[in-house]
Amino acid sequence: MRFNLMLSRFFTGNSASIDELLKSKEELLKYKQILISQKKHLFYITFDTKGNILDANSHFLNIMGYQKEDVIALNHAIFCEKNYAQSEEYQVFWRDLKNGNFQKNIFKRITKRASCKTNSQPICG
């Protein structure tokens, strides 16, 4: 995720607007640092809105028993039991994630070797 701020000539005559933009940039940088920290210390995986895997950090890959090249472009359903992945409940799970809703529950996920339990928090952007 990139955070860019571009100042244009429209703001050169209004120092209050520039100050607000600079404050916004500082806030965005703060949140960027939080995300970077979370990626380093939490199990972290990124999907597109269809559930295709875009990225995963080493913590996630280690616990799930995969190498990055094994999972990139595959669908999240590989981590679920087949019946669940085909269920209405699973469709609701993804619809809620797409809408930015935190998934407060314990979900059984299938690793390469066994299973584990997770929760899911979307970071939209």
PDB file of C-alpha atoms in Angstrom:
ATOM      1  CA  MET A   1       0.000   0.000   0.000  1.00  0.00           C
ATOM      2  CA  ARG A   2       1.369   3.400  -0.902  1.00  0.00           C
ATOM      3  CA  PHE A   3       0.609   6.703   0.694  1.00  0.00           C
ATOM      4  CA  ASN A   4       1.367   9.651  -1.533  1.00  0.00           C
ATOM      5  CA  LEU A   5       0.575  13.289  -1.072  1.00  0.00           C
ATOM      6  CA  MET A   6       0.760  15.721  -3.925  1.00  0.00           C
ATOM      7  CA  LEU A   7       0.479  19.458  -3.382  1.00  0.00           C
ATOM      8  CA  SER A   8      -0.854  21.436  -6.278  1.00  0.00           C
ATOM      9  CA  ARG A   9      -0.927  25.124  -7.118  1.00  0.00           C
ATOM     10  CA  PHE A  10      -4.527  25.281  -5.982  1.00  0.00           C
ATOM     11  CA  PHE A  11      -3.274  25.339  -2.400  1.00  0.00           C
ATOM     12  CA  THR A  12      -0.420  27.852  -2.684  1.00  0.00           C
ATOM     13  CA  GLY A  13      -2.539  30.825  -1.641  1.00  0.00           C
ATOM     14  CA  ASN A  14      -4.164  29.181   1.343  1.00  0.00           C
ATOM     15  CA  SER A  15      -1.740  28.293   4.121  1.00  0.00           C
ATOM     16  CA  ALA A  16      -4.502  26.746   6.246  1.00  0.00           C
ATOM     17  CA  SER A  17      -5.156  24.191   3.505  1.00  0.00           C
ATOM     18  CA  ILE A  18      -1.446  23.392   3.237  1.00  0.00           C
ATOM     19  CA  ASP A  19      -1.257  22.959   7.017  1.00  0.00           C
ATOM     20  CA  GLU A  20      -4.232  20.615   6.900  1.00  0.00           C
ATOM     21  CA  LEU A  21      -2.651  18.620   4.098  1.00  0.00           C
ATOM     22  CA  LEU A  22       0.636  18.346   5.979  1.00  0.00           C
ATOM     23  CA  LYS A  23      -1.213  17.170   9.078  1.00  0.00           C
ATOM     24  CA  SER A  24      -3.055  14.602   6.935  1.00  0.00           C
ATOM     25  CA  LYS A  25       0.264  13.431   5.521  1.00  0.00           C
ATOM     26  CA  GLU A  26       1.634  12.995   9.054  1.00  0.00           C
ATOM     27  CA  GLU A  27      -1.437  10.961  10.013  1.00  0.00           C
ATOM     28  CA  LEU A  28      -1.095   8.767   6.931  1.00  0.00           C
ATOM     29  CA  LEU A  29       2.587   8.185   7.675  1.00  0.00           C
ATOM     30  CA  LYS A  30       1.686   7.212  11.240  1.00  0.00           C
ATOM     31  CA  TYR A  31      -0.834   4.651   9.983  1.00  0.00           C
ATOM     32  CA  LYS A  32       1.654   3.394   7.427  1.00  0.00           C
ATOM     33  CA  GLN A  33       4.121   2.705  10.256  1.00  0.00           C
ATOM     34  CA  ILE A  34       1.423   0.863  12.204  1.00  0.00           C
ATOM     35  CA  LEU A  35       0.706  -1.345   9.188  1.00  0.00           C
ATOM     36  CA  ILE A  36       4.400  -2.015   8.664  1.00  0.00           C
ATOM     37  CA  SER A  37       4.728  -3.022  12.317  1.00  0.00           C
ATOM     38  CA  GLN A  38       1.701  -5.311  12.107  1.00  0.00           C
ATOM     39  CA  LYS A  39       3.079  -7.007   9.019  1.00  0.00           C
ATOM     40  CA  LYS A  40       6.316  -7.729  10.893  1.00  0.00           C
ATOM     41  CA  HIS A  41       4.718  -9.162  14.034  1.00  0.00           C
ATOM     42  CA  LEU A  42       1.366 -10.667  13.047  1.00  0.00           C
ATOM     43  CA  PHE A  43       0.302 -13.431  10.714  1.00  0.00           C
ATOM     44  CA  TYR A  44      -0.573 -11.398   7.655  1.00  0.00           C
ATOM     45  CA  ILE A  45      -2.030 -12.295   4.282  1.00  0.00           C
ATOM     46  CA  THR A  46      -3.429 -10.104   1.512  1.00  0.00           C
ATOM     47  CA  PHE A  47      -6.254 -11.058  -0.846  1.00  0.00           C
ATOM     48  CA  ASP A  48      -8.069  -9.365  -3.661  1.00  0.00           C
ATOM     49  CA  THR A  49     -11.848  -9.004  -3.339  1.00  0.00           C
ATOM     50  CA  LYS A  50     -12.362 -12.431  -4.927  1.00  0.00           C
ATOM     51  CA  GLY A  51     -10.195 -14.166  -2.324  1.00  0.00           C
ATOM     52  CA  ASN A  52      -7.122 -14.653  -4.502  1.00  0.00           C
ATOM     53  CA  ILE A  53      -3.886 -14.499  -2.536  1.00  0.00           C
ATOM     54  CA  LEU A  54      -1.714 -11.498  -3.380  1.00  0.00           C
ATOM     55  CA  ASP A  55       0.879 -11.656  -0.599  1.00  0.00           C
ATOM     56  CA  ALA A  56       1.641 -13.332   2.731  1.00  0.00           C
ATOM     57  CA  ASN A  57       4.298 -12.703   5.324  1.00  0.00           C
ATOM     58  CA  SER A  58       6.738 -15.297   6.642  1.00  0.00           C
ATOM     59  CA  HIS A  59       4.841 -15.740   9.944  1.00  0.00           C
ATOM     60  CA  PHE A  60       1.691 -16.738   8.082  1.00  0.00           C
ATOM     61  CA  LEU A  61       3.531 -18.972   5.636  1.00  0.00           C
ATOM     62  CA  ASN A  62       5.448 -20.750   8.416  1.00  0.00           C
ATOM     63  CA  ILE A  63       2.351 -21.539  10.473  1.00  0.00           C
ATOM     64  CA  MET A  64       0.410 -22.665   7.402  1.00  0.00           C
ATOM     65  CA  GLY A  65       3.327 -24.749   6.087  1.00  0.00           C
ATOM     66  CA  TYR A  66       3.676 -23.112   2.680  1.00  0.00           C
ATOM     67  CA  GLN A  67       6.246 -21.223   0.660  1.00  0.00           C
ATOM     68  CA  LYS A  68       5.122 -17.935  -0.858  1.00  0.00           C
ATOM     69  CA  GLU A  69       5.375 -19.257  -4.396  1.00  0.00           C
ATOM     70  CA  ASP A  70       3.029 -22.132  -3.393  1.00  0.00           C
ATOM     71  CA  VAL A  71       0.114 -19.836  -2.560  1.00  0.00           C
ATOM     72  CA  ILE A  72       0.362 -16.632  -4.612  1.00  0.00           C
ATOM     73  CA  ALA A  73      -2.611 -16.363  -7.009  1.00  0.00           C
ATOM     74  CA  LEU A  74      -4.411 -19.305  -5.368  1.00  0.00           C
ATOM     75  CA  ASN A  75      -7.746 -18.742  -3.661  1.00  0.00           C
ATOM     76  CA  HIS A  76      -8.310 -18.433   0.079  1.00  0.00           C
ATOM     77  CA  ALA A  77     -10.498 -21.543  -0.112  1.00  0.00           C
ATOM     78  CA  ILE A  78      -7.332 -23.703  -0.038  1.00  0.00           C
ATOM     79  CA  PHE A  79      -7.206 -22.937   3.699  1.00  0.00           C
ATOM     80  CA  CYS A  80     -10.789 -24.131   4.303  1.00  0.00           C
ATOM     81  CA  GLU A  81     -12.559 -27.441   4.485  1.00  0.00           C
ATOM     82  CA  LYS A  82     -14.247 -28.139   1.150  1.00  0.00           C
ATOM     83  CA  ASN A  83     -17.803 -28.135   2.557  1.00  0.00           C
ATOM     84  CA  TYR A  84     -17.259 -24.787   4.264  1.00  0.00           C
ATOM     85  CA  ALA A  85     -15.670 -23.216   1.174  1.00  0.00           C
ATOM     86  CA  GLN A  86     -18.796 -24.114  -0.815  1.00  0.00           C
ATOM     87  CA  SER A  87     -21.267 -22.934   1.827  1.00  0.00           C
ATOM     88  CA  GLU A  88     -23.469 -19.858   2.075  1.00  0.00           C
ATOM     89  CA  GLU A  89     -21.681 -19.060   5.353  1.00  0.00           C
ATOM     90  CA  TYR A  90     -18.402 -18.746   3.444  1.00  0.00           C
ATOM     91  CA  GLN A  91     -20.038 -16.447   0.886  1.00  0.00           C
ATOM     92  CA  VAL A  92     -21.290 -14.244   3.742  1.00  0.00           C
ATOM     93  CA  PHE A  93     -17.789 -14.265   5.266  1.00  0.00           C
ATOM     94  CA  TRP A  94     -16.345 -12.824   2.030  1.00  0.00           C
ATOM     95  CA  ARG A  95     -19.207 -10.394   1.509  1.00  0.00           C
ATOM     96  CA  ASP A  96     -18.630  -9.026   5.016  1.00  0.00           C
ATOM     97  CA  LEU A  97     -14.874  -8.735   4.440  1.00  0.00           C
ATOM     98  CA  LYS A  98     -15.473  -6.881   1.164  1.00  0.00           C
ATOM     99  CA  ASN A  99     -17.645  -4.440   3.104  1.00  0.00           C
ATOM    100  CA  GLY A 100     -14.827  -3.856   5.604  1.00  0.00           C
ATOM    101  CA  ASN A 101     -16.474  -5.736   8.471  1.00  0.00           C
ATOM    102  CA  PHE A 102     -14.258  -7.307  11.121  1.00  0.00           C
ATOM    103  CA  GLN A 103     -14.865 -11.049  11.441  1.00  0.00           C
ATOM    104  CA  LYS A 104     -15.100 -11.721  15.167  1.00  0.00           C
ATOM    105  CA  ASN A 105     -15.204 -15.462  15.372  1.00  0.00           C
ATOM    106  CA  ILE A 106     -12.837 -18.394  15.471  1.00  0.00           C
ATOM    107  CA  PHE A 107     -12.404 -19.933  12.037  1.00  0.00           C
ATOM    108  CA  LYS A 108     -10.945 -23.340  11.387  1.00  0.00           C
ATOM    109  CA  ARG A 109      -8.284 -23.119   8.693  1.00  0.00           C
ATOM    110  CA  ILE A 110      -6.469 -26.011   7.073  1.00  0.00           C
ATOM    111  CA  THR A 111      -2.688 -25.834   6.988  1.00  0.00           C
ATOM    112  CA  LYS A 112      -0.483 -28.035   4.861  1.00  0.00           C
ATOM    113  CA  ARG A 113       0.039 -30.301   7.897  1.00  0.00           C
ATOM    114  CA  ALA A 114      -2.980 -29.830  10.196  1.00  0.00           C
ATOM    115  CA  SER A 115      -5.491 -27.118  11.082  1.00  0.00           C
ATOM    116  CA  CYS A 116      -5.504 -23.912  13.105  1.00  0.00           C
ATOM    117  CA  LYS A 117      -7.983 -21.290  14.286  1.00  0.00           C
ATOM    118  CA  THR A 118      -7.942 -17.655  13.158  1.00  0.00           C
ATOM    119  CA  ASN A 119      -9.879 -14.414  13.091  1.00  0.00           C
ATOM    120  CA  SER A 120      -9.941 -12.000  10.183  1.00  0.00           C
ATOM    121  CA  GLN A 121      -9.719  -8.238  10.094  1.00  0.00           C
ATOM    122  CA  PRO A 122      -9.979  -6.456   6.768  1.00  0.00           C
ATOM    123  CA  ILE A 123      -7.737  -3.534   5.927  1.00  0.00           C
ATOM    124  CA  CYS A 124      -9.368  -1.906   2.957  1.00  0.00           C
ATOM    125  CA  GLY A 125      -7.575   0.339   0.607  1.00  0.00           C
TER     126      GLY A 125
END
